[in-house]
Coordinates of C-alpha atoms and ligand atoms in Angstrom, one line a residue:
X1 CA -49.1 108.6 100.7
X2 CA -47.1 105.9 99.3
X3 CA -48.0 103.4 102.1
X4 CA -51.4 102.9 101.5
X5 CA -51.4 101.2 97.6
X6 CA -48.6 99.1 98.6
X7 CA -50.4 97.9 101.8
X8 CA -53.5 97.5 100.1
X9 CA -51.8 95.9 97.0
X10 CA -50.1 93.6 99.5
X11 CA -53.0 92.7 101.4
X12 CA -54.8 91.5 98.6
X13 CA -51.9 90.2 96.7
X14 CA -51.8 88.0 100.3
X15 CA -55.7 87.0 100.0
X16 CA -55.0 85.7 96.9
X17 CA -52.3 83.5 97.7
X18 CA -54.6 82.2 100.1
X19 CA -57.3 81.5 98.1
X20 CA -55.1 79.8 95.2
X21 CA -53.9 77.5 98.1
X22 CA -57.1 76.9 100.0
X23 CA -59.0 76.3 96.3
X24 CA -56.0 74.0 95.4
X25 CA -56.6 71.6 98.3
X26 CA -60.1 71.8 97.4
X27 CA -59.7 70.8 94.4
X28 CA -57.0 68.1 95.4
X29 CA -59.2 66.3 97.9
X30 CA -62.2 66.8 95.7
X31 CA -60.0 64.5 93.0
X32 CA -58.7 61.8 95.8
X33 CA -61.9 61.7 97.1
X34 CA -64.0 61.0 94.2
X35 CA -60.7 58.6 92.7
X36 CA -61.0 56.8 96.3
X37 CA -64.5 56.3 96.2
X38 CA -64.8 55.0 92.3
X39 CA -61.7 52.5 93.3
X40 CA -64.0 51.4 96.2
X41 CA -67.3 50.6 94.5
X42 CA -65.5 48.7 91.2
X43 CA -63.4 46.8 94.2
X44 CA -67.2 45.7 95.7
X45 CA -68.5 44.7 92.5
X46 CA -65.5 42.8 91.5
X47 CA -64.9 41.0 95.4
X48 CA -67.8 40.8 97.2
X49 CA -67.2 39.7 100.5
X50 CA -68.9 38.7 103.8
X51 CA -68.3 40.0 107.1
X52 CA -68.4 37.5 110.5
X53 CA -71.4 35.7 110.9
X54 CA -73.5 36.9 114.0
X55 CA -72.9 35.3 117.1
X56 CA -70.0 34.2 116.0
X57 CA -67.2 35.1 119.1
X58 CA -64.1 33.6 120.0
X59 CA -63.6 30.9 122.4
X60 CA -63.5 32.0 126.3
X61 CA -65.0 35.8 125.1
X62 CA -68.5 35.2 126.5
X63 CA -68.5 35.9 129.7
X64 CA -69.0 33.1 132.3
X65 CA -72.2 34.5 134.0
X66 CA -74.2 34.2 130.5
X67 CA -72.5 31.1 129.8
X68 CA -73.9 29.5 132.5
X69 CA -78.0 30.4 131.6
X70 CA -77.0 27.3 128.8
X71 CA -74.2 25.6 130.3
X72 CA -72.6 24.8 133.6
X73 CA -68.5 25.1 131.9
X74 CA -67.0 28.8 131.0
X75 CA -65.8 26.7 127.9
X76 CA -69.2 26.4 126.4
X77 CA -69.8 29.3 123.5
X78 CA -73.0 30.6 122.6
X79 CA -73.9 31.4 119.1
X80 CA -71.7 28.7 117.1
X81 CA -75.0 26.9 116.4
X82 CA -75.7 30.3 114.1
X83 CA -72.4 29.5 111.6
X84 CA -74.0 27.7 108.6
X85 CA -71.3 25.1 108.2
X86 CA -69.8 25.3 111.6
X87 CA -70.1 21.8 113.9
X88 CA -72.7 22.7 116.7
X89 CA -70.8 22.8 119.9
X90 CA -72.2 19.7 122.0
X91 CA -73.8 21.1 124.8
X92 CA -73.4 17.7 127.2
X93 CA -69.5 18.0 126.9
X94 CA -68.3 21.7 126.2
X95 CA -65.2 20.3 127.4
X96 CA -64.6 18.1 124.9
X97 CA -61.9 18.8 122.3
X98 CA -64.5 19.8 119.8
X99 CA -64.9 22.9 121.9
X100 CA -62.7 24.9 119.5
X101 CA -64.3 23.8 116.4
X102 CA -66.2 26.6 115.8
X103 CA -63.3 28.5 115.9
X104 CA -62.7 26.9 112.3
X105 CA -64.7 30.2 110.4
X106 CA -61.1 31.8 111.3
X107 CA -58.6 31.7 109.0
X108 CA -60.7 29.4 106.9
X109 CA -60.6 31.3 103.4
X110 CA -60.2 29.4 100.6
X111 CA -57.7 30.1 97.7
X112 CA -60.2 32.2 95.6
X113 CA -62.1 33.7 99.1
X114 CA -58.5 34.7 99.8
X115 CA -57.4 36.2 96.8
X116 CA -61.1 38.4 96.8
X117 CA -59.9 39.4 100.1
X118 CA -56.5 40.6 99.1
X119 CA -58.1 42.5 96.0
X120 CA -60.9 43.7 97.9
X121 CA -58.4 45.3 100.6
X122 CA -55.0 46.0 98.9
X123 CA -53.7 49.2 99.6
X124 CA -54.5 51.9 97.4
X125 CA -52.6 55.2 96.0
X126 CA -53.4 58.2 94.2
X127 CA -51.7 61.0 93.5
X128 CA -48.5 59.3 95.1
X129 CA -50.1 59.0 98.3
X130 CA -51.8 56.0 100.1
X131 CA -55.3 56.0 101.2
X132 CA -58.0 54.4 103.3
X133 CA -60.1 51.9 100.8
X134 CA -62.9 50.9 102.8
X135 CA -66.5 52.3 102.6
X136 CA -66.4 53.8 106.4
X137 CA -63.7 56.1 105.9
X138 CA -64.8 59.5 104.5
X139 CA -62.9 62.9 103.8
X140 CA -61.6 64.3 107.0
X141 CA -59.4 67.4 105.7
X142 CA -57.2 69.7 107.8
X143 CA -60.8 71.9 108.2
X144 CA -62.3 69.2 110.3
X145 CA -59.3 68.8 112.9
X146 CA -59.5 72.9 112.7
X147 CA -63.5 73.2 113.4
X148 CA -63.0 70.3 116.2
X149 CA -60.2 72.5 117.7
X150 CA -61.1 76.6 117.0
X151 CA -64.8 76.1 117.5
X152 CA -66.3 72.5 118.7
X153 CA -64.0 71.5 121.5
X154 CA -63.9 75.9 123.0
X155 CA -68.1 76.1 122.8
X156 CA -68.8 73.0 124.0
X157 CA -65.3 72.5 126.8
X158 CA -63.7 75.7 127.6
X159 CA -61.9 74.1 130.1
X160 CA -60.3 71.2 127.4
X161 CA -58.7 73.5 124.4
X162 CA -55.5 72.6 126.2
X163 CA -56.8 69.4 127.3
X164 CA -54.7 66.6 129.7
X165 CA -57.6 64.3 130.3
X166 CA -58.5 66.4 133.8
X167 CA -55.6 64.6 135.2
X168 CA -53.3 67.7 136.8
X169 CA -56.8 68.3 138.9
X170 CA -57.1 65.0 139.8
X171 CA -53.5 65.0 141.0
X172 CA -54.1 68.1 142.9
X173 CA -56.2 65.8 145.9
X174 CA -55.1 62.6 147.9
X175 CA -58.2 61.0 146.3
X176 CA -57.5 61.9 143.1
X177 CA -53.9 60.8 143.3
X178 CA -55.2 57.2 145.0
X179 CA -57.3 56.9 141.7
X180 CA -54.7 57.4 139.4
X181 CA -52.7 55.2 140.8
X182 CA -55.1 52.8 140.9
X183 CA -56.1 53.0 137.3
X184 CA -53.0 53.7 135.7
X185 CA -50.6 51.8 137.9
X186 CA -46.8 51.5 137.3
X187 CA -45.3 48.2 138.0
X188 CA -41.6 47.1 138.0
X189 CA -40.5 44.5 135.6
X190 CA -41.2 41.3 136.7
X191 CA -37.7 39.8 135.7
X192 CA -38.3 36.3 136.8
X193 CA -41.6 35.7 134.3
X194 CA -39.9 37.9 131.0
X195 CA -36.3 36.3 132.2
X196 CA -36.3 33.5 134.0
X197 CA -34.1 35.3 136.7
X198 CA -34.6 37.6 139.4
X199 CA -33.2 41.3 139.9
X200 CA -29.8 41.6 140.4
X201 CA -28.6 38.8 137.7
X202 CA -25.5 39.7 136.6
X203 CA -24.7 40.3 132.6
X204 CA -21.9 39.2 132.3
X205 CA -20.7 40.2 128.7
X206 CA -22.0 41.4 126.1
X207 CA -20.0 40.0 123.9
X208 CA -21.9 37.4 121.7
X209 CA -19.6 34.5 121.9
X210 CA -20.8 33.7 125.3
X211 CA -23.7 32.5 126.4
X212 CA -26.7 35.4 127.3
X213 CA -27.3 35.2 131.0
X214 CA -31.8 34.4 130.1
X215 CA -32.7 31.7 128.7
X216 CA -36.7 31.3 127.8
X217 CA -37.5 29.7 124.6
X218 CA -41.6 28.6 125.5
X219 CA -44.4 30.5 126.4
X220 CA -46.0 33.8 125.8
X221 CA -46.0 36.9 127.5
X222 CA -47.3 40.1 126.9
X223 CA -46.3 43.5 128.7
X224 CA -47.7 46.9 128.2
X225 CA -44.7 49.5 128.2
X226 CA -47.6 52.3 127.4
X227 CA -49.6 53.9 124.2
X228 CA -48.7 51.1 121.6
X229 CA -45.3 49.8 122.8
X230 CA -45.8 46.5 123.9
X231 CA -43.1 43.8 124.5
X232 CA -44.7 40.2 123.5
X233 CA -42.5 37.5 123.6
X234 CA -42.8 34.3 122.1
X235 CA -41.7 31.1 122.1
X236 CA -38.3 32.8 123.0
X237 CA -38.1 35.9 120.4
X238 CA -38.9 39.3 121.3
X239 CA -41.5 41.4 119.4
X240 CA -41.0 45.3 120.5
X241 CA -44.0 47.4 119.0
X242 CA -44.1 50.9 117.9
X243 CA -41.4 51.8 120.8
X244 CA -41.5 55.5 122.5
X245 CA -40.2 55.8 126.1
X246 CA -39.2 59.7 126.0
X247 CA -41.7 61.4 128.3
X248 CA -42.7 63.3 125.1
X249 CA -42.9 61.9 121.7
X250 CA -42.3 65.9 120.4
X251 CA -39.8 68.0 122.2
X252 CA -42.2 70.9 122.3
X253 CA -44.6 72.9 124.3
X254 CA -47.7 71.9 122.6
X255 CA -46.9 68.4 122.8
X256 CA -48.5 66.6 125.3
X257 CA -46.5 64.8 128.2
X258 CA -46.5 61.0 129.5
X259 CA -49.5 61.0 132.5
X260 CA -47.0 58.2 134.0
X261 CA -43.4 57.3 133.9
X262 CA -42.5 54.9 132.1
X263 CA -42.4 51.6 133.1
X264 CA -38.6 51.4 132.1
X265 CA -36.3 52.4 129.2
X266 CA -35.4 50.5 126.3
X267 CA -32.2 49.6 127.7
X268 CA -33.5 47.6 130.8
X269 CA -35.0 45.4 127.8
X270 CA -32.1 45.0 125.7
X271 CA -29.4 44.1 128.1
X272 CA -31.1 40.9 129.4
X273 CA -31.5 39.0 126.1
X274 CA -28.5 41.0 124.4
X275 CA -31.3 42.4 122.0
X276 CA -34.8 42.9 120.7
X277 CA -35.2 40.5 118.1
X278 CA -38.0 41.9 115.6
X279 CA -39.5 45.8 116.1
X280 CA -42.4 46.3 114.3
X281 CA -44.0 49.7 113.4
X282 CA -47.4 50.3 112.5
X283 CA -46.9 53.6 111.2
X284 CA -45.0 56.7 111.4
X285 CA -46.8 59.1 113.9
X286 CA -44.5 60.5 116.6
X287 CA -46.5 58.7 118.9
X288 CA -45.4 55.2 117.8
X289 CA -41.8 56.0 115.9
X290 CA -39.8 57.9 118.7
X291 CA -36.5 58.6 116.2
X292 CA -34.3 58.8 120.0
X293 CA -34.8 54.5 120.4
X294 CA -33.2 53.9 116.7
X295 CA -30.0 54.0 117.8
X296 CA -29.9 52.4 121.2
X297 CA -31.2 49.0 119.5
X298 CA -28.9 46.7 118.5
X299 CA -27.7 46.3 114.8
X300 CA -29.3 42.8 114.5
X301 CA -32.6 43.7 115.1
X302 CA -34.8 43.3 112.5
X303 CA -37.3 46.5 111.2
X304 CA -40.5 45.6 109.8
X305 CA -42.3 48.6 109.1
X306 CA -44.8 50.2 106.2
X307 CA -44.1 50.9 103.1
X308 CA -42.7 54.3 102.9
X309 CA -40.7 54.2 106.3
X310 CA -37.5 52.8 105.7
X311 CA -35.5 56.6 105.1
X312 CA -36.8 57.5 108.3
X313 CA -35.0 55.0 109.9
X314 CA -32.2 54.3 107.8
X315 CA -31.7 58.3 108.5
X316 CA -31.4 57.1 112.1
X317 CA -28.5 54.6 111.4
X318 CA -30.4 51.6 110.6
X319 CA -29.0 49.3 108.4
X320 CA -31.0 48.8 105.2
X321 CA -30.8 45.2 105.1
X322 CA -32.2 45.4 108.8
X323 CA -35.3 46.6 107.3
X324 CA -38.4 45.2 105.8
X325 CA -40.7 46.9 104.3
X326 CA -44.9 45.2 104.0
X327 CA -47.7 46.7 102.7
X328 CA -51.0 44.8 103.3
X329 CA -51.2 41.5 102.9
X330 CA -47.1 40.8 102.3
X331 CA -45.0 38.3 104.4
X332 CA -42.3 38.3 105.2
X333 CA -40.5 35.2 106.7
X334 CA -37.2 34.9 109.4
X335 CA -35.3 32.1 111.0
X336 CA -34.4 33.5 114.5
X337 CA -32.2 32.0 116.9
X338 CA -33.3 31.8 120.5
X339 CA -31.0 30.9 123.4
X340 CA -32.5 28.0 125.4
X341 CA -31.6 26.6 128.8
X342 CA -31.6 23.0 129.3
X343 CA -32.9 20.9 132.4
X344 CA -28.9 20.6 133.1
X345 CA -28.4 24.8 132.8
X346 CA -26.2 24.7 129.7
X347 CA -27.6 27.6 127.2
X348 CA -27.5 26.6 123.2
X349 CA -29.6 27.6 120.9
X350 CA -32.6 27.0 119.2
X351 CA -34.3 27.8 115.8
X352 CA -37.9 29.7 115.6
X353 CA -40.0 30.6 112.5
X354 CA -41.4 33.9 112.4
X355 CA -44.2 34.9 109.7
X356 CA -44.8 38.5 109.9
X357 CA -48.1 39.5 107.9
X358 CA -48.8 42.8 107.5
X359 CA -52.9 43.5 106.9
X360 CA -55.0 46.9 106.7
X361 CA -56.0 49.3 109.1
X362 CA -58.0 52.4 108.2
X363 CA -56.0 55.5 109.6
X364 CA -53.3 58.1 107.6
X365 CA -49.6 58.9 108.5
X366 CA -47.6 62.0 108.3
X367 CA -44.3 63.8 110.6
X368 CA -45.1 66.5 108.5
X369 CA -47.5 68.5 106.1
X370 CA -45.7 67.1 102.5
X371 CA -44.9 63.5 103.7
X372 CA -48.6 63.0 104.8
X373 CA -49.7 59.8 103.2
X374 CA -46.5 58.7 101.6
X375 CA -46.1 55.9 104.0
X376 CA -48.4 53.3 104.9
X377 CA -49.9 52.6 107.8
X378 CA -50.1 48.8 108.8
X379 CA -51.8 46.4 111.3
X380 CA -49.6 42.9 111.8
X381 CA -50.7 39.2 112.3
X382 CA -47.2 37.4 113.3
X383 CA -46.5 33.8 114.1
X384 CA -43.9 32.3 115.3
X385 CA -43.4 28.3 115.8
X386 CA -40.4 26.0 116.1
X387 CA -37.5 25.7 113.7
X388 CA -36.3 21.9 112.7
X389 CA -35.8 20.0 116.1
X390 CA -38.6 18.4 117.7
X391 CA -40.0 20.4 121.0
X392 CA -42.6 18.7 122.4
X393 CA -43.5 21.0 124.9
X394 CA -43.8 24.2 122.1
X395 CA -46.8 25.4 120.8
X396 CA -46.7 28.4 117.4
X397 CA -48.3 31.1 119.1
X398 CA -50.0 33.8 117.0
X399 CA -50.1 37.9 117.8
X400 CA -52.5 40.2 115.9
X401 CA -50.8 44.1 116.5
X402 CA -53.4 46.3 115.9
X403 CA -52.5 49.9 114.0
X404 CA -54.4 53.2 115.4
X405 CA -57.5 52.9 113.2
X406 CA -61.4 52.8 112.9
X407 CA -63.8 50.1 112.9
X408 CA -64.8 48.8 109.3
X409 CA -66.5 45.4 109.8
X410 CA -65.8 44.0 106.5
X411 CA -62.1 44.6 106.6
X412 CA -61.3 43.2 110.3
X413 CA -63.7 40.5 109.6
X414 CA -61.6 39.6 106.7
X415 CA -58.1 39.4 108.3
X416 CA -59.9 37.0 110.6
X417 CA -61.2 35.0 108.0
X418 CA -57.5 34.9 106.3
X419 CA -55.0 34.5 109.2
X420 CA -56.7 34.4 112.3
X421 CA -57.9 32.9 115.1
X422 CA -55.1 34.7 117.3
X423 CA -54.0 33.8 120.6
X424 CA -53.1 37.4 122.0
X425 CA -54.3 41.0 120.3
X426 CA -53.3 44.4 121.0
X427 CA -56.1 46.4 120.4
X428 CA -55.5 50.5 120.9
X429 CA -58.5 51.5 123.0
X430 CA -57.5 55.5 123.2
X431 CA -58.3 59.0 121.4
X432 CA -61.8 58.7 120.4
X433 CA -63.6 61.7 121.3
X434 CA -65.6 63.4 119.5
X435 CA -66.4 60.2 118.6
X436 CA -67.7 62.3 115.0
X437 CA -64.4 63.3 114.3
X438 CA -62.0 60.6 116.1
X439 CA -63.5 57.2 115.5
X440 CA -63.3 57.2 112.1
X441 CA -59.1 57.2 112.5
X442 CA -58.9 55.9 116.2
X443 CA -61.6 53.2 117.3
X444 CA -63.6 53.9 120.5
X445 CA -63.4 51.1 123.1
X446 CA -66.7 49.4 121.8
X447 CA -65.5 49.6 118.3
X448 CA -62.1 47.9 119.9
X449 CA -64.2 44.9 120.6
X450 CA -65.9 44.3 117.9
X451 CA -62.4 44.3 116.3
X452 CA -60.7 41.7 118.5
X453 CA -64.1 39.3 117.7
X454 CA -63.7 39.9 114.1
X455 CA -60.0 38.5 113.9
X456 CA -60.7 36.0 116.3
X457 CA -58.7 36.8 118.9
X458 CA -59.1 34.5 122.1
X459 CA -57.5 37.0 124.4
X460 CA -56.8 40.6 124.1
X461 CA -55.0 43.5 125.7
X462 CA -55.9 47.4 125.3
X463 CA -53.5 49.7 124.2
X464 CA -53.2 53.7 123.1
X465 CA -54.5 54.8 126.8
X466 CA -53.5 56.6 129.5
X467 CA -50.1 57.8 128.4
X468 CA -50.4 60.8 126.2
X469 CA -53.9 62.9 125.7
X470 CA -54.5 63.7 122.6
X471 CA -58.4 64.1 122.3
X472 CA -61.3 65.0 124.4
X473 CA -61.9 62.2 126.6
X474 CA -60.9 62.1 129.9
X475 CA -57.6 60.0 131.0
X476 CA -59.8 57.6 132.8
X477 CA -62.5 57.2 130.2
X478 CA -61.1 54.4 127.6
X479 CA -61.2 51.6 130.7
X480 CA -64.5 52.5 131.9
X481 CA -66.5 52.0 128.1
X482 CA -64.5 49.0 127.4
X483 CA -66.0 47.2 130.5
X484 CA -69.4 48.6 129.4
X485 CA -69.0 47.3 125.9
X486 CA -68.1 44.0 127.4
X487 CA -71.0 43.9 129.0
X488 CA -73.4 45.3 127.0
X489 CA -72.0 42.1 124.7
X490 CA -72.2 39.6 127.5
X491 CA -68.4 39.3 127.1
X492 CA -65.9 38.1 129.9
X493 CA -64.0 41.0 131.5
X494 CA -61.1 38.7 131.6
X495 CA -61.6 38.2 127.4
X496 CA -60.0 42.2 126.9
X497 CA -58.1 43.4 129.6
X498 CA -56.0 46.5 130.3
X499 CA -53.1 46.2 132.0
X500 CA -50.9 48.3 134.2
X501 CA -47.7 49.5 132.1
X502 CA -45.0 47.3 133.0
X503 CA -46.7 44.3 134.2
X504 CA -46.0 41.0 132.4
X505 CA -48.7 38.8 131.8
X506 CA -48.5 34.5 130.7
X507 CA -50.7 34.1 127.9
X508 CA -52.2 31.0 127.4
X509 CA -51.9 29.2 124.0
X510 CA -54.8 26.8 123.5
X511 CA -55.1 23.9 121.4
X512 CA -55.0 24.0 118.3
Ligands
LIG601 C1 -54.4 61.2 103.9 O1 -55.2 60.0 103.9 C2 -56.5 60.2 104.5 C3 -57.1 58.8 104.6 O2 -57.4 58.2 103.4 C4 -57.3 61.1 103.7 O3 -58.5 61.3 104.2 C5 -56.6 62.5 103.6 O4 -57.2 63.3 102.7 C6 -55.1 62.2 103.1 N1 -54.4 63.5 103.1 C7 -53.7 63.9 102.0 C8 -53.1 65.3 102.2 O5 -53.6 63.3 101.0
LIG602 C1 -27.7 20.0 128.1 O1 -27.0 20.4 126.9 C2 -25.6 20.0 127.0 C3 -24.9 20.6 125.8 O2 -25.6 20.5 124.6 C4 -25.5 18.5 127.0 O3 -24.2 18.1 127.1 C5 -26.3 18.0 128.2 O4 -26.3 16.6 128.2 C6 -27.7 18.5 128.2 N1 -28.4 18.1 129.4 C7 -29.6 17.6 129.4 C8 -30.2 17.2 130.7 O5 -30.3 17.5 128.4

């Protein structure tokens, strides 16, 4: 009869345990939380701020259809007349160069505007770890992901507690498979508009005394790869974003699978220009950092990434002066070197600026339960113009990279009143549903609009679709309420596109 105090003593001494740990957390969030919240009010006293005025959208964003009830050009923007100190747009000649005036609300803080803006949204830590500033965000403990998992999702969606987005069944019929590749389709790389060559170029060495075999030092593109990788090039340097490729960004079985393949591997990016020339990571989720790309990037590639992430990749081989570490609102500057083909076809080389700002986004970080919140998590507005020689033809083009994270008016509004407009925004338009429990960390497409307006971005691409599911939505979802938040908005479809992965598109700079 020995068996039954010790079971007894052990099963309580194991209740116990729990309790102390459960009432621990309790008590830990109750302190962030109330810390977080104290920290936000003294911060709205002390920097009040105001969001974008109504009306206010970027230029070519209203659609052309209600455009035309007031004007007979596309060009011509409604709701300028609405800024308070903004030129009225002259209706008789929306083609004239005033056009983009009222564009001048973006990035028109002044010094002390600027610095309430900093304040207002600097990061903020307690306990050691970071957390989300901003009035929207509330507590969203491990027991919310657990009721939305063990009890929501199984009453409400039987069929989705082990959930990919209903595309296996729609893969099952020659409909379904026509759909998907209609909506998610996989293109090639289109060589001759990333490269300036077609397939089959040969590389000749990779050895850097010789010239690379490209040669594109103009122009912006911007190419999907899929989920937040993205391959934007300007003015000759390539950006890589939060790069995965592996068909799962966890090697295990409860880890969702890519719905498509790939577009292509890092590799067929690297060996054209001899390397990626700036990777930026918006934070350290295994869907954006996949540690199996470190090494396969070459050592000159430079790392800018949130505070808190440069062991992870110096872990992976990185060289530390390779990396820079931002939190929000830090710059970081680099003179890159671009190889450039003359009318003639010699290659030399030519300088570009890059200004990297990292800027808020409201959203957490974690690979595992004790490093949750140690690192950062950052959105990026980066620029990059020529170096000392005169180009005429070049143009500084301007990229806002948009981190997983949910809609707070005040603070987008505010990186568009510090560094935008933007000529081309990655926006993630994925993982929203239950909208109770997913928006506040992953924006819904509506809220994805309202976010490329705010930064005043004249053209923008969704992202964090249709590769991995990861919430209750369907695969086919995220496209399908962005075109009805465009129009419920009287927005151009062209304004905020998706794209198919691997398809490169020319973005157009406009005046300046
Ligand atoms: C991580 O940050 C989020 C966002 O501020 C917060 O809600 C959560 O409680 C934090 N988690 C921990 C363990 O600190
Ligand atoms: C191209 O560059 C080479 C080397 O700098 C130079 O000799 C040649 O004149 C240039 N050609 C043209 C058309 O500018």
């Amino acid at each position: 009869m020995q068996a039954t105090p010790t079971a007894a003593r052990a099963s309580s001494v194991a209740i116990a345990a729990v309790s102390v740990y459960l009432g621990g957390w309790g008590i830990y969030y109750a302190i962030q939380d109330t810390a977080r919240r104290a920290a936000i009010r003294s911060r709205r006293r002390k920097y009040p701020l105001q969001p974008r005025p109504a009306g206010l959208v970027p230029t070519r964003a209203r659609s052309a259809s209600v455009a035309s009830t007031a004007s007979t050009s596309e060009e011509h923007v409604e709701g300028s007349e609405e800024l308070p100190n903004a030129r009225v747009v002259e209706r008789a000649s929306p083609k004239s160069a005033d056009v983009h005036q009222h564009m001048r609300w973006y990035g028109a803080a002044s010094a002390i505007e600027h610095q309430s803006i900093r304040s207002r949204f600097a990061p903020l830590t307690i306990l050691g770890r970071y957390l989300n500033p901003f009035a929207e965000w509330r507590e969203v403990g491990a027991w919310e992901f657990l009721y939305w998992k063990v009890i929501y999702t199984p009453l409400r969606y039987p069929s989705r507690l082990v959930w990919d987005g209903g595309l296996a069944k729609d893969l099952e019929s020659e409909e379904g498979r026509k759909k998907v590749n209609n909506v998610l389709p996989v293109k090639r790389l289109d060589r001759q508009k990333l490269w300036g060559h077609e397939e089959g170029w040969e590389v000749v060495s990779s050895d850097a005394s010789l010239p690379p075999p490209c040669a594109k030092a103009t122009g912006t593109t911007f190419t999907w790869i899929g989920q937040s990788t993205c391959l934007v090039q300007m003015n000759g340097v390539n950006i890589l974003t939060d790069p995965v490729f592996s068909p799962q960004p966890i090697k295990s079985i409860f880890s969702p699978t890519r719905m498509r393949p790939p577009p292509c591997q890092i590799e067929d990016l690297i060996e054209e220009r001899g390397r990626i020339d700036i990777v930026l990571i918006s934070h350290n989720h295994f869907d954006h950092i996949d540690v199996s790309v470190i090494p396969k990037l070459s050592p000159e590639t430079c790392w800018v990434v949130p505070s808190g992430v440069r062991d992870l990749l110096e872990r992976h081989g990185v060289l530390p002066e390779q990396i820079t570490e931002l939190e929000w609102w830090e710059q970081s500057m680099a003179d890159v070197e671009v190889p450039a083909r003359n009318t003639s076809g010699t290659v030399s080389h030519v300088d570009r600026k890059v200004t990297v700002n990292a800027v808020p986004a409201m959203h957490w970080t974690g690979r595992d339960l004790l490093g949750v919140n140690r690192s950062l998590w950052n959105s990026y507005v980066v620029r990059v113009g020529g170096g000392s020689q005169d180009e005429p033809g070049l143009r500084e083009a301007s990229f806002f990279f948009c981190c997983d994270s949910g809609y707070s008016p005040l603070m987008f509004s505010s990186i568009g009143r510090a560094l935008g407009p933007i000529d081309v925004a990655a926006v993630p338009i994925g993982s929203y549903m239950p909208l109770w429990h997913m928006s506040i960390q992953h924006c819904s497409p509506s809220d994805a609009v309202q976010m490329a307006l705010d930064v005043g971005a004249r053209q923008a691409f969704g992202t964090h679709w249709g590769t991995w599911s990861m919430s209750d939505e369907a695969w086919d979802e995220p496209p399908k309420d962005l075109g009805k938040a465009l129009d419920e908005q009287g927005l151009s479809r062209k304004y905020f596109r998706t794209l198919p992965f691997g398809e490169t598109v020319d973005v157009i700079i406009h005046g300046k």
